[in-house]
Coordinates of C-alpha atoms and ligand atoms in Angstrom, one line a residue:
M28 CA 67.3 77.3 95.4
T29 CA 64.6 75.6 92.5
E30 CA 61.8 74.0 94.5
T31 CA 58.6 72.9 93.5
T32 CA 55.1 72.3 95.5
A33 CA 52.1 70.9 94.5
S34 CA 49.8 73.4 93.0
P35 CA 46.3 72.2 92.5
A36 CA 45.2 75.6 91.0
L37 CA 47.5 75.1 88.1
T38 CA 45.8 74.1 85.0
H39 CA 47.8 76.1 82.5
H40 CA 47.4 74.9 78.9
A41 CA 50.8 73.7 77.5
D42 CA 49.6 73.2 74.0
T43 CA 49.0 76.9 73.0
V44 CA 51.6 77.9 70.6
L45 CA 50.9 81.7 70.8
R46 CA 50.1 83.1 74.3
T47 CA 49.5 86.4 75.8
L48 CA 51.6 87.9 78.3
H49 CA 51.0 90.9 80.8
I50 CA 53.8 92.3 83.0
V51 CA 52.7 94.4 85.8
T52 CA 55.8 96.6 86.9
W53 CA 56.3 98.2 90.3
G54 CA 59.3 100.1 91.4
C55 CA 62.5 101.7 89.8
Q56 CA 63.8 102.1 86.3
M57 CA 65.7 99.0 86.8
N58 CA 62.4 97.0 87.4
A59 CA 61.1 98.6 84.1
Y60 CA 64.1 97.5 82.5
D61 CA 63.8 94.1 84.0
S62 CA 60.2 93.7 82.4
L63 CA 61.4 94.5 79.0
R64 CA 64.0 91.9 79.4
M65 CA 61.4 89.5 80.6
A66 CA 59.4 90.0 77.5
D67 CA 62.4 89.6 75.3
V68 CA 63.2 86.0 77.0
L69 CA 59.6 85.1 76.5
R70 CA 59.0 86.4 73.0
P71 CA 61.0 83.6 71.4
I72 CA 58.7 81.0 73.0
G73 CA 55.4 82.5 71.7
Y74 CA 54.5 85.0 74.5
R75 CA 53.4 88.4 73.0
E76 CA 52.4 91.3 75.4
V77 CA 49.0 92.7 75.9
A78 CA 47.8 95.8 78.0
T79 CA 45.1 93.7 80.1
D80 CA 45.6 91.2 82.9
D81 CA 43.3 88.7 81.2
A82 CA 46.3 86.9 79.6
D83 CA 47.7 83.5 79.6
M84 CA 50.5 84.8 81.7
V85 CA 50.7 87.5 84.2
I86 CA 53.9 88.3 85.8
F87 CA 54.2 90.8 88.9
N88 CA 57.6 92.5 88.8
T89 CA 57.7 93.7 92.2
C90 CA 59.7 96.2 94.3
H91 CA 60.7 96.0 97.9
I92 CA 61.9 99.4 98.6
R93 CA 58.7 100.9 99.8
E94 CA 56.8 99.8 103.0
R95 CA 54.1 97.1 102.6
A96 CA 55.5 96.0 99.5
A97 CA 54.4 92.4 100.3
D98 CA 50.8 93.6 101.2
K99 CA 50.5 95.4 98.0
L100 CA 51.6 92.1 96.1
F101 CA 48.9 90.1 98.0
S102 CA 46.2 92.2 97.4
A103 CA 46.8 92.4 93.7
L104 CA 47.2 88.6 93.5
G105 CA 43.8 88.3 95.2
R106 CA 42.3 90.2 92.5
L107 CA 44.1 88.4 89.9
R108 CA 42.8 84.9 91.4
A109 CA 39.1 85.9 90.5
V110 CA 40.4 86.6 86.8
K111 CA 42.1 83.3 86.7
E112 CA 39.2 81.5 87.9
A113 CA 36.9 83.2 85.5
R114 CA 39.4 81.6 82.9
G115 CA 38.7 78.2 84.4
G116 CA 42.5 78.3 85.6
R117 CA 43.9 78.7 82.3
M118 CA 46.4 81.4 83.4
M119 CA 49.8 81.3 84.7
I120 CA 50.8 83.6 87.5
A121 CA 54.2 84.5 88.1
V122 CA 55.9 86.8 90.9
A123 CA 59.4 88.3 89.9
G124 CA 61.7 90.8 91.5
C125 CA 62.6 91.9 94.8
V126 CA 59.6 90.8 96.8
A127 CA 59.8 87.3 95.0
Q128 CA 63.5 87.3 96.1
A129 CA 62.7 88.3 99.8
E130 CA 59.3 86.4 100.3
G131 CA 60.1 83.2 98.4
A132 CA 58.0 80.2 99.6
E133 CA 55.8 82.6 101.9
I134 CA 54.3 83.7 98.4
L135 CA 53.3 80.1 97.6
R136 CA 51.9 79.7 101.2
R137 CA 49.7 82.6 101.2
A138 CA 48.7 82.2 97.5
P139 CA 48.8 78.7 96.3
Y140 CA 47.2 79.6 92.9
V141 CA 50.6 81.3 92.1
D142 CA 52.3 79.0 89.5
L143 CA 55.8 80.6 89.6
V144 CA 58.3 82.5 92.1
V145 CA 61.5 83.9 90.3
G146 CA 63.9 85.9 91.9
S147 CA 65.7 89.0 90.3
Q148 CA 68.9 86.9 89.4
A149 CA 66.7 84.1 87.7
Y150 CA 64.7 85.7 85.2
H151 CA 66.8 84.6 82.2
K152 CA 65.7 81.1 83.1
L153 CA 62.0 81.8 82.6
P154 CA 61.4 79.4 79.8
E155 CA 62.8 76.7 81.7
L156 CA 60.9 77.4 84.6
I157 CA 57.7 77.7 82.8
A158 CA 58.4 74.4 81.1
A159 CA 59.1 73.0 84.7
V160 CA 55.7 74.2 86.0
E161 CA 53.8 72.7 83.1
A162 CA 55.7 69.4 83.2
K163 CA 55.2 69.1 86.9
R164 CA 51.9 70.7 87.2
A165 CA 53.2 72.2 90.3
S166 CA 54.4 75.7 91.5
V167 CA 58.1 76.5 91.0
I168 CA 60.4 78.8 93.1
D169 CA 63.9 79.7 91.8
T170 CA 65.2 82.5 94.1
D171 CA 69.0 81.3 93.5
F172 CA 71.8 83.7 93.0
P173 CA 73.3 81.4 90.3
A174 CA 77.2 81.1 89.8
E175 CA 76.6 82.3 86.2
Q176 CA 75.7 85.8 85.6
K177 CA 72.4 86.7 84.6
F178 CA 73.7 89.1 82.2
D179 CA 75.6 86.5 80.1
F180 CA 72.5 84.5 79.6
L181 CA 69.9 87.2 78.3
P182 CA 69.3 87.3 74.8
E183 CA 69.9 90.4 73.0
A184 CA 67.3 93.1 73.7
Q185 CA 64.9 92.9 70.7
S186 CA 62.8 96.0 71.0
G187 CA 63.5 99.8 71.1
Q188 CA 62.4 101.8 74.1
G189 CA 61.9 105.2 72.1
A190 CA 63.9 108.5 72.1
I191 CA 65.1 107.7 75.8
A192 CA 66.5 104.2 76.5
N193 CA 67.8 102.2 79.6
I194 CA 70.5 99.8 79.7
A195 CA 71.4 97.9 82.8
I196 CA 75.1 97.8 83.0
Q197 CA 75.4 96.7 86.8
E198 CA 73.3 95.1 89.3
G199 CA 73.4 94.2 93.0
C200 CA 75.3 96.0 95.9
D201 CA 78.1 95.2 98.2
K202 CA 77.7 98.3 100.4
F203 CA 75.1 96.8 102.9
C204 CA 73.7 100.0 104.2
T205 CA 72.0 99.0 107.4
F206 CA 68.3 100.0 106.1
C207 CA 68.6 98.4 102.8
V208 CA 67.3 95.0 101.4
V209 CA 68.9 95.4 98.0
P210 CA 72.2 93.3 98.9
Y211 CA 69.9 90.6 99.9
T212 CA 67.3 90.7 97.0
R213 CA 69.7 91.4 94.1
G214 CA 73.0 89.9 95.7
A215 CA 76.6 90.9 95.1
E216 CA 77.7 93.7 92.8
Q217 CA 78.0 92.4 89.1
S218 CA 79.1 94.4 86.1
R219 CA 77.9 93.6 82.7
P220 CA 80.4 93.1 79.9
T221 CA 81.5 96.3 78.1
A222 CA 81.0 94.8 74.5
A223 CA 77.3 93.7 75.5
I224 CA 76.5 97.2 76.7
I225 CA 78.0 99.0 73.7
A226 CA 76.3 96.3 71.3
E227 CA 72.8 97.1 73.2
A228 CA 73.4 100.9 72.9
K229 CA 73.8 100.6 69.0
R230 CA 70.9 98.3 68.7
L231 CA 68.6 101.0 70.6
V232 CA 70.0 103.8 68.6
A233 CA 68.9 101.8 65.5
H234 CA 65.6 101.8 67.2
G235 CA 65.5 105.5 67.5
A236 CA 67.2 106.1 71.0
R237 CA 69.1 109.5 71.3
E238 CA 69.4 109.5 75.1
I239 CA 70.8 106.3 76.9
A240 CA 70.6 105.9 80.5
L241 CA 72.9 103.3 82.2
L242 CA 71.2 101.7 85.1
G243 CA 72.4 99.9 88.3
Q244 CA 71.5 99.5 91.9
N245 CA 75.4 101.0 92.5
V246 CA 76.0 102.0 89.0
N247 CA 79.2 104.0 89.3
A248 CA 80.7 100.8 90.8
W249 CA 80.5 99.4 87.3
H250 CA 84.1 98.1 86.1
G251 CA 85.1 95.7 83.7
E252 CA 87.6 94.7 80.8
G253 CA 87.4 97.3 78.2
L254 CA 87.5 97.0 74.3
D255 CA 91.1 97.7 74.5
G256 CA 91.7 94.9 77.1
R257 CA 92.3 97.1 79.9
D258 CA 90.1 97.6 83.2
W259 CA 87.6 100.3 82.3
S260 CA 85.7 102.4 84.8
L261 CA 82.3 103.9 84.2
A262 CA 84.0 107.1 83.1
R263 CA 85.8 105.3 80.1
L264 CA 82.6 103.3 79.3
L265 CA 80.7 106.8 79.1
D266 CA 83.6 108.1 76.8
A267 CA 83.3 105.0 74.6
L268 CA 79.4 105.4 74.5
A269 CA 80.0 109.1 73.5
E270 CA 81.6 108.0 70.3
I271 CA 78.4 106.5 68.9
P272 CA 77.5 109.4 66.8
E273 CA 73.6 109.0 67.2
I274 CA 73.8 109.3 71.0
G275 CA 73.0 112.7 72.0
R276 CA 72.8 112.3 75.6
L277 CA 74.2 110.0 78.6
R278 CA 73.1 109.7 82.1
Y279 CA 73.6 107.1 84.8
T280 CA 71.7 106.1 88.0
T281 CA 71.9 105.4 90.9
S282 CA 75.3 106.3 92.1
H283 CA 76.9 106.0 95.4
P284 CA 79.3 108.8 96.9
R285 CA 81.9 106.3 97.4
D286 CA 82.3 105.4 93.9
M287 CA 82.4 109.0 92.5
G288 CA 85.9 108.5 91.5
A289 CA 88.3 111.3 90.2
D290 CA 87.9 110.1 86.5
L291 CA 84.1 110.2 86.7
I292 CA 84.1 113.6 88.2
A293 CA 86.6 114.8 85.4
A294 CA 84.3 113.2 82.6
Y295 CA 82.1 116.3 83.4
R296 CA 84.7 118.3 82.1
H297 CA 85.3 116.6 78.6
N298 CA 82.2 114.4 77.8
E299 CA 79.7 116.9 76.4
K300 CA 77.1 114.2 76.1
L301 CA 77.1 113.6 79.7
M302 CA 74.0 115.6 81.0
P303 CA 74.8 118.1 83.8
F304 CA 72.4 116.6 86.2
L305 CA 73.3 113.7 88.7
H306 CA 71.3 111.8 91.3
L307 CA 73.4 111.2 94.1
P308 CA 71.8 109.9 97.3
V309 CA 73.2 111.2 100.6
Q310 CA 70.4 110.1 102.8
S311 CA 71.6 112.2 105.9
G312 CA 73.8 115.2 106.6
S313 CA 74.8 113.7 110.1
D314 CA 78.2 111.8 110.3
T315 CA 76.7 109.9 113.3
I316 CA 73.6 108.9 111.4
L317 CA 75.6 108.2 108.1
A318 CA 77.9 106.0 110.3
A319 CA 74.9 104.1 111.7
M320 CA 73.4 103.8 108.1
N321 CA 76.9 102.2 107.0
R322 CA 77.1 104.9 104.2
R323 CA 81.0 104.8 104.3
H324 CA 81.2 108.3 103.6
T325 CA 80.9 111.5 105.8
A326 CA 78.9 114.7 105.1
A327 CA 82.2 116.5 104.5
Q328 CA 83.2 114.1 101.8
F329 CA 79.7 114.3 100.2
R330 CA 80.2 118.2 100.0
R331 CA 83.6 118.0 98.6
I332 CA 82.4 115.8 95.8
I333 CA 79.7 118.3 95.0
D334 CA 82.3 121.0 94.9
D335 CA 84.3 119.0 92.6
L336 CA 81.5 118.3 90.1
R337 CA 80.6 122.0 90.2
S338 CA 84.3 123.0 89.4
A339 CA 84.1 120.5 86.6
R340 CA 80.9 121.5 85.3
P341 CA 79.4 124.7 86.7
D342 CA 76.0 124.2 85.1
I343 CA 75.6 120.8 86.9
A344 CA 72.4 120.4 89.2
F345 CA 71.9 117.4 91.6
S346 CA 69.1 115.4 92.9
S347 CA 69.3 113.1 96.2
D348 CA 67.6 110.6 98.4
F349 CA 66.9 111.4 102.3
I350 CA 65.8 109.2 104.9
I351 CA 64.3 111.1 108.1
G352 CA 64.0 109.8 111.3
F353 CA 66.6 106.8 111.1
P354 CA 67.0 105.1 114.3
G355 CA 68.9 107.2 116.9
E356 CA 68.2 110.4 114.9
T357 CA 68.4 113.5 117.3
D358 CA 67.3 117.1 116.6
A359 CA 70.9 117.9 116.0
D360 CA 71.3 115.1 113.4
F361 CA 68.3 116.3 111.6
A362 CA 69.6 119.9 111.8
A363 CA 72.9 118.7 110.3
T364 CA 70.6 117.3 107.4
M365 CA 68.8 120.7 106.9
A366 CA 72.1 122.4 106.9
L367 CA 73.6 120.2 104.2
V368 CA 70.4 120.7 102.1
R369 CA 70.3 124.6 102.6
E370 CA 74.1 124.6 101.6
T371 CA 73.9 122.2 98.5
G372 CA 70.7 123.2 96.9
F373 CA 68.9 120.4 95.2
A374 CA 67.1 120.4 91.9
L375 CA 65.0 117.5 92.9
A376 CA 65.0 115.1 95.9
Y377 CA 63.1 112.0 97.2
S378 CA 62.6 112.0 100.8
F379 CA 60.8 109.6 103.2
T380 CA 60.5 108.8 106.9
Y381 CA 62.6 105.8 107.8
S382 CA 60.7 102.5 107.7
R383 CA 61.7 99.0 109.0
R384 CA 62.9 96.5 106.3
P385 CA 62.6 93.1 108.0
G386 CA 65.9 91.3 107.8
T387 CA 68.0 94.6 107.9
P388 CA 70.3 95.6 111.0
A389 CA 68.5 98.9 111.4
A390 CA 65.1 97.3 111.8
D391 CA 66.1 95.8 115.1
A392 CA 67.8 98.9 116.4
A393 CA 66.8 100.0 119.9
A394 CA 66.4 103.8 119.3
Q395 CA 63.5 103.8 116.7
I396 CA 62.2 107.2 116.3
A397 CA 58.7 108.1 117.0
P398 CA 56.5 108.4 113.8
E399 CA 55.1 111.7 114.6
V400 CA 58.6 113.1 115.5
A401 CA 59.9 111.7 112.1
H402 CA 56.9 112.9 110.1
A403 CA 57.2 116.5 111.5
R404 CA 60.8 116.4 110.4
L405 CA 60.0 115.2 107.0
L406 CA 57.7 117.9 106.4
E407 CA 60.2 120.6 107.6
L408 CA 62.8 118.9 105.1
Q409 CA 60.2 118.7 102.2
E410 CA 59.2 122.2 102.4
V411 CA 62.7 123.3 101.9
L412 CA 63.3 120.8 99.2
R413 CA 60.1 121.9 97.4
E414 CA 61.2 125.4 97.3
Q415 CA 64.7 124.6 96.0
Q416 CA 63.0 122.4 93.2
H417 CA 60.7 125.7 92.2
A418 CA 63.4 127.9 92.5
F419 CA 65.5 125.8 90.2
N420 CA 62.6 125.6 87.8
R421 CA 62.1 129.4 87.7
A422 CA 65.8 129.8 87.2
Q423 CA 65.5 128.1 83.9
V424 CA 63.1 130.9 82.5
G425 CA 65.0 133.0 79.8
R426 CA 67.6 130.1 79.4
R427 CA 68.0 128.3 76.1
F428 CA 69.0 124.8 76.1
E429 CA 68.7 121.7 74.2
V430 CA 65.5 119.6 74.6
L431 CA 65.1 115.9 73.7
F432 CA 61.6 115.6 72.2
T433 CA 59.9 112.5 73.0
G434 CA 56.3 112.7 71.6
P435 CA 52.7 114.7 71.9
G436 CA 52.3 116.8 74.9
R437 CA 49.0 116.3 76.9
H438 CA 47.2 119.0 74.9
P439 CA 46.6 119.0 71.1
G440 CA 49.2 120.9 69.3
Q441 CA 52.0 120.5 71.7
T442 CA 55.2 118.4 71.7
A443 CA 56.8 117.3 74.8
G444 CA 60.5 116.6 75.7
R445 CA 63.2 116.5 78.5
S446 CA 65.6 119.0 79.6
P447 CA 69.1 118.5 80.3
Y448 CA 67.9 118.4 84.0
L449 CA 65.2 115.9 83.1
Q450 CA 62.3 118.4 83.6
P451 CA 59.5 117.7 81.2
V452 CA 59.5 120.6 78.6
V453 CA 56.4 121.4 76.6
V454 CA 56.3 123.6 73.4
A455 CA 53.3 124.8 71.7
D456 CA 54.4 123.3 68.3
A457 CA 53.2 120.2 66.9
G458 CA 55.0 117.8 64.9
V459 CA 58.6 117.7 66.2
A460 CA 59.7 114.2 65.5
P461 CA 60.4 112.2 68.4
G462 CA 64.2 111.8 68.9
T463 CA 64.8 115.4 67.8
I464 CA 67.3 117.2 69.8
M465 CA 66.9 121.1 69.2
P466 CA 67.3 124.2 71.3
V467 CA 64.4 125.7 73.2
T468 CA 63.9 129.0 75.0
I469 CA 62.3 128.4 78.2
T470 CA 59.3 131.1 78.8
A471 CA 57.6 129.6 81.9
A472 CA 58.2 127.4 84.9
N473 CA 55.6 125.2 86.7
P474 CA 56.6 123.3 89.9
N475 CA 57.2 120.1 87.9
S476 CA 57.6 121.2 84.2
L477 CA 58.8 124.0 82.0
M478 CA 57.3 125.6 78.9
G479 CA 59.2 126.7 76.1
T480 CA 59.3 128.1 72.4
I481 CA 61.3 126.9 69.4
K482 CA 61.8 129.0 66.2
Q483 CA 59.8 127.8 63.3
E484 CA 62.6 127.8 61.0
Q485 CA 64.2 125.3 63.3
I486 CA 61.3 122.8 62.6
A487 CA 61.4 123.2 58.9
A488 CA 64.9 122.2 59.2
Ligands
SF4_27 S1 74.5 101.5 98.4 FE1 72.2 101.7 97.7 S2 71.6 99.7 97.1 FE2 73.4 99.4 98.2 S3 72.8 98.9 100.3 FE3 73.3 101.2 100.2 S4 71.1 102.0 99.7 FE4 71.1 99.7 99.1

């Protein structure tokens, strides 16, 4: 739906050729990627990015996953209103992303000085929406899920992202977990065409990327017509990307257990560029709660996937997501989650207490859990997860594996990079060029990072 409402606050000047742009990004890697692509869309019409919010255009690229996302937005908008007023109104304020999609006209009602509300499927239309704001001197909302795919209308990515680069290959979700807003804010599952993904990977490699992470809300649901005209799955796409010689590492996130097909598991046997680290959200270890969440898999099926992946790639490690205190969760359900965690062993995990998302089925469930009960369970879970993470990091000491270096470390004389398991690794050797992949011996483990050494002759080479 594209709507306009009178916006007396809008006095954006349309006659400027070169304009400054500031994008505030909240949320996941996908939002960070979307912000890059918004900058790509706006560059041809004269916008260049700046680091401060005193800009001709400020876009809030919002995230709806965490609680109070709308409150966070409105307080940031309130602060920016003063900046806009100090500029005599010569600023365009846009709200994009999932909160824009979910709140729509409510944003203009509460913050009439906002000029543009653009949903997550419409940012390829930013130039025409900006033109509409300027022509009508009124605020514009576009929260459509258009028939055409956004992916087909985005310009080619112009800029590099450094040694580690993301590519969105899939968007939206058809799973409808009962706690999640994504199917409503991002729409139905869409897969980006194969040729566009491979072309973008080659462009990113030309800009120095050595590691490519494929992104999607349900990334392993990606499928599409391959370069050979056949239907490709994510496993086949990863094989095709592995053929690009400059790519040293491949990852993908976020996956759903139901879409961990046999070919994707088998890819861990033969695709050496596929990193041995997988983020696979399970949310709960209780089948009752998994059913109430509409996760469409059981705890046993999750365990089987983990076993199969470990058979395919013995050095693989896992991260996961947990929601604790989901409506109806009993002590026995929580115990089942703890049992699954202890049995599986996670290198990393993200865990939260359940919080209601308006408009989702679970928000109206009768058996909401008392916050203090949920909180106590979360602390118990997090203690075990923290121990597992520390144990995993400690287990790396003495190992030697390849690190992808990304730039200077925090202290002078250091270079930092990423392990195959995404842990930050710091070496006391300056001058290793970003993009270099070389073996490092791990000498010490901190809770969230590793220290290592490289041989001097390797640097000289
Ligand atoms: S699979 Fe993920 S994105 Fe889709 S509804 Fe469930 S939690 Fe949300």
